[in-house]
Tab-separated table of N, CA and C in Angstrom:
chain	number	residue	atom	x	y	z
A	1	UNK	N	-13.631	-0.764	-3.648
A	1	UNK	CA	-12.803	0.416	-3.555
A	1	UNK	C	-13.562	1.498	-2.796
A	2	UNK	N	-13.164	2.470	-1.689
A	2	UNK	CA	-13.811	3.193	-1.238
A	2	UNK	C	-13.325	4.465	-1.896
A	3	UNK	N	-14.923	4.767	-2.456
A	3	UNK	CA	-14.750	6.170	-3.242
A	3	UNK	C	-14.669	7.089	-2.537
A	4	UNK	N	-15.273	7.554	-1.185
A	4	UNK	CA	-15.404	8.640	-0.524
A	4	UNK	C	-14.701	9.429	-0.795
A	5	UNK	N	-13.108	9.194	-0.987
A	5	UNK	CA	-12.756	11.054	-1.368
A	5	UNK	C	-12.134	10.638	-2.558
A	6	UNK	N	-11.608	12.027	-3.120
A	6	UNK	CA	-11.215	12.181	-4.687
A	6	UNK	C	-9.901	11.478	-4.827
A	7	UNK	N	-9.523	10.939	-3.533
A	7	UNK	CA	-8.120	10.771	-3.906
A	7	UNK	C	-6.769	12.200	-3.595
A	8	UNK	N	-7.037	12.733	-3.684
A	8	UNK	CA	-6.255	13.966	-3.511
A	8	UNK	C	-5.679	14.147	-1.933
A	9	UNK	N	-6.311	13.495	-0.830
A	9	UNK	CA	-6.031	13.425	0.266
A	9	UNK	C	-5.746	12.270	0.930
A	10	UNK	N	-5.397	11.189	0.530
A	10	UNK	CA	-4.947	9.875	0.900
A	10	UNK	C	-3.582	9.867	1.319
A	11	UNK	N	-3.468	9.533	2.498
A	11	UNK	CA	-2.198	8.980	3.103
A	11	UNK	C	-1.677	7.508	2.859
A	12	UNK	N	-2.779	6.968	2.949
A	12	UNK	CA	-2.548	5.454	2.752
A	12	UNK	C	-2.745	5.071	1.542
A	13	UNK	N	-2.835	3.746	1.018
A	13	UNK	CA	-3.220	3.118	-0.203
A	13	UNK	C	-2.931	1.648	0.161
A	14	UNK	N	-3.802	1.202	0.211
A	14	UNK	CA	-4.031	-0.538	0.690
A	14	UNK	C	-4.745	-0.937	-0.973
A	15	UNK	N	-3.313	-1.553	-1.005
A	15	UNK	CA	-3.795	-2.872	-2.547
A	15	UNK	C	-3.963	-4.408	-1.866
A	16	UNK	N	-4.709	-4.504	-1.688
A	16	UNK	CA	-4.972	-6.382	-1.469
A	16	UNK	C	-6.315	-6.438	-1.625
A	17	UNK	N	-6.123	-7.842	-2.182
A	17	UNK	CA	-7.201	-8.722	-2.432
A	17	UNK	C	-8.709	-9.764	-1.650
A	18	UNK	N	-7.557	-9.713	-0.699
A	18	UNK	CA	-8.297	-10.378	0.301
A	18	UNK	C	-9.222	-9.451	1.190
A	19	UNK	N	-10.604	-9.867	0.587
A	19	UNK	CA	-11.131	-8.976	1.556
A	19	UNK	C	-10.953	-8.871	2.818
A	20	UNK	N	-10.763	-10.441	3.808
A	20	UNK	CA	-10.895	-10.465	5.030
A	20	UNK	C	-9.185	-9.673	5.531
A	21	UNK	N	-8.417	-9.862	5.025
A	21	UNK	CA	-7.334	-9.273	5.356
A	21	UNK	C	-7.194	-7.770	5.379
A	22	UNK	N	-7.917	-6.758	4.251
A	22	UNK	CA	-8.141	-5.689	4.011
A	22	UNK	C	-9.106	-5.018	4.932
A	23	UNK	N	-9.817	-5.899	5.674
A	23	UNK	CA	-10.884	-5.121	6.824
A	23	UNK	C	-10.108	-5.308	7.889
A	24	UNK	N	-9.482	-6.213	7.956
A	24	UNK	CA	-8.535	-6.670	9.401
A	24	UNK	C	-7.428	-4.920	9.551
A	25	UNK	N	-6.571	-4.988	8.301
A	25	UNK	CA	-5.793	-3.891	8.189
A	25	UNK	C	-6.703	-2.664	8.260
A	26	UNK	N	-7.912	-2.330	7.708
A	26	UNK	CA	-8.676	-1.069	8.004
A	26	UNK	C	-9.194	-0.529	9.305
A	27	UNK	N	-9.370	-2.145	10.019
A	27	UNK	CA	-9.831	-2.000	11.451
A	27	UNK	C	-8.522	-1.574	12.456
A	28	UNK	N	-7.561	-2.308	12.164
A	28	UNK	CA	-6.134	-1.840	12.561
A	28	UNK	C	-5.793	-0.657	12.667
A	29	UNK	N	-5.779	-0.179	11.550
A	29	UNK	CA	-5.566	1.569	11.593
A	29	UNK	C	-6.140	2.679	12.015
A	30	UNK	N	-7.691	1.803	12.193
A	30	UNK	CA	-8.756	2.425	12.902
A	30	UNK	C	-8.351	3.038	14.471
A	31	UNK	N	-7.930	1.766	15.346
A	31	UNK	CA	-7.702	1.343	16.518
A	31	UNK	C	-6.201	2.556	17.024
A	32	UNK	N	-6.016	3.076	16.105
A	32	UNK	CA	-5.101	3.952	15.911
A	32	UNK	C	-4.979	5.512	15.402
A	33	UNK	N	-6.183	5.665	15.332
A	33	UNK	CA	-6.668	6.483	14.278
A	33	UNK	C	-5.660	7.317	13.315
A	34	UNK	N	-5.470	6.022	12.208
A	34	UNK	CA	-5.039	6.313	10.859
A	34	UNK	C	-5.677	5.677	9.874
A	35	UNK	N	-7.077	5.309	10.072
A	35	UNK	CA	-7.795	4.966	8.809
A	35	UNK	C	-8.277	6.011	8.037
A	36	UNK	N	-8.403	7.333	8.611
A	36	UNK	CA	-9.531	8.139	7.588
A	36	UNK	C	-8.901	8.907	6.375
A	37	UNK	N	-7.366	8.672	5.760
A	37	UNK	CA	-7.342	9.189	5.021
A	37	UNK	C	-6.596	7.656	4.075
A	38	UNK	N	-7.721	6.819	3.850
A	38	UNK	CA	-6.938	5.655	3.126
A	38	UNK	C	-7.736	5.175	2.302
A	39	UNK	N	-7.811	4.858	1.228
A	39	UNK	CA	-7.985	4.069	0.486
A	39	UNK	C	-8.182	2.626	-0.099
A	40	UNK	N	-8.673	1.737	-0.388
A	40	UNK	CA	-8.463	0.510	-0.531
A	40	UNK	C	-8.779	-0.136	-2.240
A	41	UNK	N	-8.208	-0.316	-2.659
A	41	UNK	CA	-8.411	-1.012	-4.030
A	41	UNK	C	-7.732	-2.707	-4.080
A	42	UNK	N	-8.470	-3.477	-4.763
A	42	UNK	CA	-8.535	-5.102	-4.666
A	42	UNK	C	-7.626	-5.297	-5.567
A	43	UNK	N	-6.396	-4.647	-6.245
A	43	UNK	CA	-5.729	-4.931	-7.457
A	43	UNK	C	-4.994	-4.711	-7.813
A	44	UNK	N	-3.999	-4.889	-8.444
A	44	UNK	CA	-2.233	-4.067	-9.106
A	44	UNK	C	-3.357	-3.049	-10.253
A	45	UNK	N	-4.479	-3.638	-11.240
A	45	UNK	CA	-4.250	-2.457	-11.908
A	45	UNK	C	-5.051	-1.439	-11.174
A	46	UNK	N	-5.746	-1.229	-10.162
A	46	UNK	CA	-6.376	-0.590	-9.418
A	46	UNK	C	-5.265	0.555	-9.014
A	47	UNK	N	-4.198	-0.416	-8.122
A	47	UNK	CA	-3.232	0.605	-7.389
A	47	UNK	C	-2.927	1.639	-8.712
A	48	UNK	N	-2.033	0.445	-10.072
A	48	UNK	CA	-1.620	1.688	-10.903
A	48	UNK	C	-2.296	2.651	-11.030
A	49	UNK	N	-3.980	2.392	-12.050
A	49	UNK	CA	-4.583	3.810	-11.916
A	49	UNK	C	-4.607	4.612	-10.878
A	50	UNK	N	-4.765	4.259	-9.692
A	50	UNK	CA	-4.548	5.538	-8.436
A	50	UNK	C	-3.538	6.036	-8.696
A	51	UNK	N	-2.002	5.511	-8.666
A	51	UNK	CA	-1.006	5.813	-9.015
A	51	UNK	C	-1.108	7.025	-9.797
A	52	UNK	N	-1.155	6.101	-10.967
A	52	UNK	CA	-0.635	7.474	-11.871
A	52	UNK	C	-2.186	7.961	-12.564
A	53	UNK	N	-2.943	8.313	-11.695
A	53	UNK	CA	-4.127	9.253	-11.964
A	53	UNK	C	-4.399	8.855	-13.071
A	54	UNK	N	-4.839	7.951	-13.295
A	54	UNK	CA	-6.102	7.140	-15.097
A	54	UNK	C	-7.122	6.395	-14.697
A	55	UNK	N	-7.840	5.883	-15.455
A	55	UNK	CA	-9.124	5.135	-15.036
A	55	UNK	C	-9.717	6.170	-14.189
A	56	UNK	N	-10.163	4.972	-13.243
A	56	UNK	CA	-11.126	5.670	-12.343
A	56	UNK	C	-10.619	6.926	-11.620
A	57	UNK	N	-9.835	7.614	-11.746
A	57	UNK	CA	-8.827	8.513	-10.557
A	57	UNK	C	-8.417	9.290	-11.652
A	58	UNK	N	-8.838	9.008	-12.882
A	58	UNK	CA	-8.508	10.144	-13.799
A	58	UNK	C	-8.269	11.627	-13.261
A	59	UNK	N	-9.526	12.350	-12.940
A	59	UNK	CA	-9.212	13.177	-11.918
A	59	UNK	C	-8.533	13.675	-11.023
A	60	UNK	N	-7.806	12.688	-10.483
A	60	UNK	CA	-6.820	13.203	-9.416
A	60	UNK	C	-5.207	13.756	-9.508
A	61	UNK	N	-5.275	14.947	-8.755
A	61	UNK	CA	-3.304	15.178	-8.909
A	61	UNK	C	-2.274	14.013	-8.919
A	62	UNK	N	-1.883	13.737	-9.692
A	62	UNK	CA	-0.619	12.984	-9.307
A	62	UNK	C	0.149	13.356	-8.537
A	63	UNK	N	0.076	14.868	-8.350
A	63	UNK	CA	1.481	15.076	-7.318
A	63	UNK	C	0.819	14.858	-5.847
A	64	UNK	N	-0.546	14.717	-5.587
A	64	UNK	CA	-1.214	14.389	-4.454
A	64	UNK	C	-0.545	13.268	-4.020
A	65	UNK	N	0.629	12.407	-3.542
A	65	UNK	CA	0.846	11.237	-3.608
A	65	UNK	C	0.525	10.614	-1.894
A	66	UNK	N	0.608	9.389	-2.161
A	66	UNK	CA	-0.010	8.664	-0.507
A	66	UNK	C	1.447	8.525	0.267
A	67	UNK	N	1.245	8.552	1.322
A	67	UNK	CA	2.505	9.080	2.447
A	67	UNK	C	3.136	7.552	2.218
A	68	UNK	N	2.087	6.670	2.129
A	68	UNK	CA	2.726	4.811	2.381
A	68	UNK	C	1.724	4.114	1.456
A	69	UNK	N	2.459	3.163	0.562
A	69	UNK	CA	2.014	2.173	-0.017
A	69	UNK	C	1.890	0.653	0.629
A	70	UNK	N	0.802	0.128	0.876
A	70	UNK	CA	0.640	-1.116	1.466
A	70	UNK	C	0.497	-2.145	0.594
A	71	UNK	N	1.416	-2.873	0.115
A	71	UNK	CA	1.198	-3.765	-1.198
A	71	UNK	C	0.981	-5.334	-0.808
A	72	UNK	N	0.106	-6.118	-1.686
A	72	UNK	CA	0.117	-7.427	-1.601
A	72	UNK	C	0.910	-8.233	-2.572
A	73	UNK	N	1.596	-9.014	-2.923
A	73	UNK	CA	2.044	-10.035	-3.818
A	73	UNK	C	1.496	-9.688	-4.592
A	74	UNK	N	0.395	-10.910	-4.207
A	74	UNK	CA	0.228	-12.204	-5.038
A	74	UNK	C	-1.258	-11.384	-5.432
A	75	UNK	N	-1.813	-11.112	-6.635
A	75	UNK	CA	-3.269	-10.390	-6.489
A	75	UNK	C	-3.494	-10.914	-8.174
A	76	UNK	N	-4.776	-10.854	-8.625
A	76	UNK	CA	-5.318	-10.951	-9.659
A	76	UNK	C	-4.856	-9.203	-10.859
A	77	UNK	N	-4.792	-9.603	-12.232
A	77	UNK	CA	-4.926	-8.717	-12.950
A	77	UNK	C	-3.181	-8.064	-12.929
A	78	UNK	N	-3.091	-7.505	-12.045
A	78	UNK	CA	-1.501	-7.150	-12.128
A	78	UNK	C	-0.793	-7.480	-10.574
A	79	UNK	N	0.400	-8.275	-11.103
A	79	UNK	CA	0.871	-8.157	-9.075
A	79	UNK	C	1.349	-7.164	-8.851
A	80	UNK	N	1.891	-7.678	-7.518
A	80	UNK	CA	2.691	-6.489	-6.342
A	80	UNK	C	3.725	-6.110	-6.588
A	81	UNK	N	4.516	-7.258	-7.419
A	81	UNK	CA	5.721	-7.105	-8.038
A	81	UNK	C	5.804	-6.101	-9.096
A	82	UNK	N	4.548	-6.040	-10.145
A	82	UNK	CA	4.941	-5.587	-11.326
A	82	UNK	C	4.334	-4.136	-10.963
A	83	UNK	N	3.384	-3.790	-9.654
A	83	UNK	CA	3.252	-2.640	-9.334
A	83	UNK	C	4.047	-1.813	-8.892
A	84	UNK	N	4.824	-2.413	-7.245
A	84	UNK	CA	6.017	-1.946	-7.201
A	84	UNK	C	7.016	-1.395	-8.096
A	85	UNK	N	7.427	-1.924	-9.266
A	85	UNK	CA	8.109	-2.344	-10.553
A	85	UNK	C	8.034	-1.019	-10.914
A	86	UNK	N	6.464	-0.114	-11.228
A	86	UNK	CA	6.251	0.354	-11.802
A	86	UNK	C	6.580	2.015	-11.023
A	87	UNK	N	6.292	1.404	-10.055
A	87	UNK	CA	6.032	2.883	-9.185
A	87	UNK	C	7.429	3.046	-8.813
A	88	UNK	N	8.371	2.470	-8.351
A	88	UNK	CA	9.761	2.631	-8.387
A	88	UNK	C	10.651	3.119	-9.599
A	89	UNK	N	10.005	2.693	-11.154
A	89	UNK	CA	10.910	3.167	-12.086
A	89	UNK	C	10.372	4.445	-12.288
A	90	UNK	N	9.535	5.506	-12.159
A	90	UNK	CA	9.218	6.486	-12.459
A	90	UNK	C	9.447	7.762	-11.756
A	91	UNK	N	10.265	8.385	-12.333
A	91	UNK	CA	10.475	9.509	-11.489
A	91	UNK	C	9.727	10.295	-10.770
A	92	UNK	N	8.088	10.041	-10.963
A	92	UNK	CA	7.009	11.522	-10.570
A	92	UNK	C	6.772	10.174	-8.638
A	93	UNK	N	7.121	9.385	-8.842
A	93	UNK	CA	6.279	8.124	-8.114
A	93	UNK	C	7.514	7.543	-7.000
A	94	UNK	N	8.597	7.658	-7.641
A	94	UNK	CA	9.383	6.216	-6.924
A	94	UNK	C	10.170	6.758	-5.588
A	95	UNK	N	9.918	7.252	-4.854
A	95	UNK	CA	9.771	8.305	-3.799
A	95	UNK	C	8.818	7.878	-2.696
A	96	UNK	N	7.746	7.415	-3.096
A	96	UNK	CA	6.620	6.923	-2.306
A	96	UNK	C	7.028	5.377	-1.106
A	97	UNK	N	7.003	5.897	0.019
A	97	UNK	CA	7.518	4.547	0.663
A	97	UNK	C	6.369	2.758	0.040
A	98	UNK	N	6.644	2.035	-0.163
A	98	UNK	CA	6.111	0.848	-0.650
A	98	UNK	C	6.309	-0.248	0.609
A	99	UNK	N	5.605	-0.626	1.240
A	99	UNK	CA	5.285	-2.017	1.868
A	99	UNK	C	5.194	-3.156	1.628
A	100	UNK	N	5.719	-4.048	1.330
A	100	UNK	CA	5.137	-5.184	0.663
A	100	UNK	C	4.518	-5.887	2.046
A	101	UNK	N	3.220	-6.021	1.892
A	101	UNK	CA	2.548	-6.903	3.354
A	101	UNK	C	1.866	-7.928	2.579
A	102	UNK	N	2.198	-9.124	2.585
A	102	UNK	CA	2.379	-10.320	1.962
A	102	UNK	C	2.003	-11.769	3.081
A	103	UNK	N	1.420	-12.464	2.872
A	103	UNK	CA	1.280	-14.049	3.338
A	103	UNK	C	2.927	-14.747	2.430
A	104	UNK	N	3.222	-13.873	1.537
A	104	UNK	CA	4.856	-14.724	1.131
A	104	UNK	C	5.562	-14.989	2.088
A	105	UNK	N	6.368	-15.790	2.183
A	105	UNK	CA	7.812	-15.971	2.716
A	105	UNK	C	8.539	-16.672	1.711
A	106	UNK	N	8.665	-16.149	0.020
A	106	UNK	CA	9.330	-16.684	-0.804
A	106	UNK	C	10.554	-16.021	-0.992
A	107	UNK	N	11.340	-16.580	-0.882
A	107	UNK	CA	12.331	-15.919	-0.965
A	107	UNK	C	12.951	-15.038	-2.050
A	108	UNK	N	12.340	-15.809	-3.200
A	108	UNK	CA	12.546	-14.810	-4.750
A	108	UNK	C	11.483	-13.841	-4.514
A	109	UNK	N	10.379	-13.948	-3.955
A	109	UNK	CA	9.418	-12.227	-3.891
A	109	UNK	C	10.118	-11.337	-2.724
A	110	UNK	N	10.789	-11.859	-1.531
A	110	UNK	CA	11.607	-10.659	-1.604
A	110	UNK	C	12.830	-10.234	-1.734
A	111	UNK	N	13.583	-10.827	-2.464
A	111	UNK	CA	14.838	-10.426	-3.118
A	111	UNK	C	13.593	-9.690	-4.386
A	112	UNK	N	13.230	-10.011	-4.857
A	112	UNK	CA	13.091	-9.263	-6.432
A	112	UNK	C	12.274	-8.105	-5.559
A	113	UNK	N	11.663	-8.135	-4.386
A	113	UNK	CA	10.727	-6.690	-4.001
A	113	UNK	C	11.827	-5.733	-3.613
A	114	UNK	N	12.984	-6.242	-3.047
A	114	UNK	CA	14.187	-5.370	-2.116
A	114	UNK	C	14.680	-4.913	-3.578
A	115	UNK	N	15.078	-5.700	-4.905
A	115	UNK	CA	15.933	-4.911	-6.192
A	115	UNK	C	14.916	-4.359	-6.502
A	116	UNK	N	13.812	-4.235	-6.369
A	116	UNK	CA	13.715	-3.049	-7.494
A	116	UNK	C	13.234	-1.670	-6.116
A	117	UNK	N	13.755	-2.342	-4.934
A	117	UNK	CA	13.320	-0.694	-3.875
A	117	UNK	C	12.425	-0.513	-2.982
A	118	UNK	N	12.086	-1.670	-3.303
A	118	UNK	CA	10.998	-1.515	-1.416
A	118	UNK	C	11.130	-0.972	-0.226
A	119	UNK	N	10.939	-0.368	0.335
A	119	UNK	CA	11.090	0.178	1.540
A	119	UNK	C	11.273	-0.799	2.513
A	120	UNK	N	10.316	-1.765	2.540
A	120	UNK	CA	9.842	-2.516	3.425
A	120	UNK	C	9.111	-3.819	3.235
A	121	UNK	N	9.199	-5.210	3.763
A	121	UNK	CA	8.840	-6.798	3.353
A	121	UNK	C	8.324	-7.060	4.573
A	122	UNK	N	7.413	-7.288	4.940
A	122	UNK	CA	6.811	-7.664	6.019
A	122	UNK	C	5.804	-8.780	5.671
A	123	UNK	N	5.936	-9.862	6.640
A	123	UNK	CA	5.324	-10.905	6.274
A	123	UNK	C	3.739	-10.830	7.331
A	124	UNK	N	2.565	-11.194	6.413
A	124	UNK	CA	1.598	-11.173	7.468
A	124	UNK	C	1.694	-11.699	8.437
A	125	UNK	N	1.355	-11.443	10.196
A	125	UNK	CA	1.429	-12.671	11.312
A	125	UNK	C	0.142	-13.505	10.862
A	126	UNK	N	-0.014	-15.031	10.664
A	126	UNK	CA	-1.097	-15.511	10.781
A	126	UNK	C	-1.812	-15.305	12.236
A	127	UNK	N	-2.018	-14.942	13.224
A	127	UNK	CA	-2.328	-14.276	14.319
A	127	UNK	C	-3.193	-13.367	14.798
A	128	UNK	N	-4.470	-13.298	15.212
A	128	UNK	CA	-5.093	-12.051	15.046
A	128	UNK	C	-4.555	-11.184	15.529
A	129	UNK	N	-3.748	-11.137	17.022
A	129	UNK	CA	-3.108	-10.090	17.640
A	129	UNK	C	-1.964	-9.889	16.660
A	130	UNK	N	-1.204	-10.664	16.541
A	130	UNK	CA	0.131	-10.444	16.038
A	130	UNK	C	-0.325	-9.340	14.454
A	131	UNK	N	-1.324	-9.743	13.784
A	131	UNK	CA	-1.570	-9.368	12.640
A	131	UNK	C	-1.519	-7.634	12.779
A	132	UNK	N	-2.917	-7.393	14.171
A	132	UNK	CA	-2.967	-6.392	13.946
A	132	UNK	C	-2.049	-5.145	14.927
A	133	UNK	N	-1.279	-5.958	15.705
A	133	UNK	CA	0.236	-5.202	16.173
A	133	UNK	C	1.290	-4.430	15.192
A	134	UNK	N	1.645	-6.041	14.207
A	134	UNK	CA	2.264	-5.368	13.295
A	134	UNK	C	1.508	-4.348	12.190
A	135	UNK	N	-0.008	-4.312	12.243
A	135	UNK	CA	-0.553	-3.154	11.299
A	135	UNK	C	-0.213	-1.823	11.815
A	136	UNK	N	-0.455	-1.673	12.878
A	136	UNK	CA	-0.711	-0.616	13.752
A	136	UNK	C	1.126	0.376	13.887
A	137	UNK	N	1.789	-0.608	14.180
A	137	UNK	CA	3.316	-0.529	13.848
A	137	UNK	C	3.863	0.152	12.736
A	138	UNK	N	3.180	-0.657	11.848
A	138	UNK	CA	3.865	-0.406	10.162
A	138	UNK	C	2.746	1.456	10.065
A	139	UNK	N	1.979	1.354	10.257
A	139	UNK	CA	0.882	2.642	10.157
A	139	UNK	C	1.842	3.733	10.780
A	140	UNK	N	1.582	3.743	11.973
A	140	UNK	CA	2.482	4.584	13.539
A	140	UNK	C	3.807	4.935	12.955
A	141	UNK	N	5.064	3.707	12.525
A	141	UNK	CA	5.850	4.644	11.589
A	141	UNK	C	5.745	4.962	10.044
A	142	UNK	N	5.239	4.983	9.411
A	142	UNK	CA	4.998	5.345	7.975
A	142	UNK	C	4.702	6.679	8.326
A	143	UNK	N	3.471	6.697	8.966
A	143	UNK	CA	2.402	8.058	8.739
A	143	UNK	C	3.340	9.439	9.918
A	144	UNK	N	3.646	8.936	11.076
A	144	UNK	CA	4.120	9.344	12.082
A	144	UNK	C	5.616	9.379	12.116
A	145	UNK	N	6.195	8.304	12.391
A	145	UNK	CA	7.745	9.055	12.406
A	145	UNK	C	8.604	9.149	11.459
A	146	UNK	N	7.967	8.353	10.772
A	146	UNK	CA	9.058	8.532	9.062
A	146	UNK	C	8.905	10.277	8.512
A	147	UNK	N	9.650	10.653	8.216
A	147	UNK	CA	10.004	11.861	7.577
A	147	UNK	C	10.414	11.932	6.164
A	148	UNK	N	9.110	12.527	5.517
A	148	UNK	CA	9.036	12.233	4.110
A	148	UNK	C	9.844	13.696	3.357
A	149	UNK	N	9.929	12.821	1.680
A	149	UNK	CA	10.050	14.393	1.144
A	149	UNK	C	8.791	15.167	0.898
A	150	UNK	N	8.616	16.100	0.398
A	150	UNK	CA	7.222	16.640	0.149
A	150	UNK	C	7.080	16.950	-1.588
């Protein structure tokens, strides 16, 4: 997890597991410069505590929230599903655009990611270019042309 800031200034929030995939996406955003206000945690219960400011992030505003959620499935400890799940039923949270960026192409993970509100299902490219096109893409509109509430 990169501690560097308190959390209070994060645009991004990258939950995955995979390390090699999580440097691929950090380098991505780099190449773009939208890495420096992001975050990375290896976990659903990771994301939650960022989420909703406990554990380690105790400290932090909740109303500080990240402009885009980058979610994985399939992860150890809590999934993507039951994170999503979580951050969608709550009124202070479910506001937050959610990504699901996934190696899935199951069809029940994204029907059940679209009901409960995903923004967005994007399947990883196995591809190095393709991978980090579509990072750079998904970054460019989240952070840039999407028009959030505040």
């Amino acid at each position: 997890m990169n501690k560097k800031m308190n959390g209070n200034e994060i645009e991004i929030l990258l939950v995955e597991d995979n390390v090699h995939d999580a440097e691929l996406t950090i380098r991505s955003l780099k190449k773009v410069n939208l890495a420096n206000k992001l975050i990375h945690v290896r976990d659903g219960a990771e994301a939650l505590d960022f989420i909703f400011a406990k554990g380690d992030f105790a400290g932090r505003n909740i109303l500080n929230r990240p402009k885009v959620v980058l979610l994985d499935i399939k992860m150890p400890k809590v999934d993507g599903i039951e994170v999503l799940r979580q951050i969608k039923s709550n009124e202070t949270t479910k506001t937050i655009p959610v990504v699901m960026m996934t190696s899935s192409k199951e069809e029940q993970d994204m029907i059940s990611s679209y009901n409960l509100g995903v923004n967005s299902y994007v399947v990883k490219p196995v591809d190095f270019e393709g991978f980090v096109k579509a990072v750079c893409e998904l970054g460019l509109y989240w952070l840039i042309t999407n028009q959030q509430i505040q």
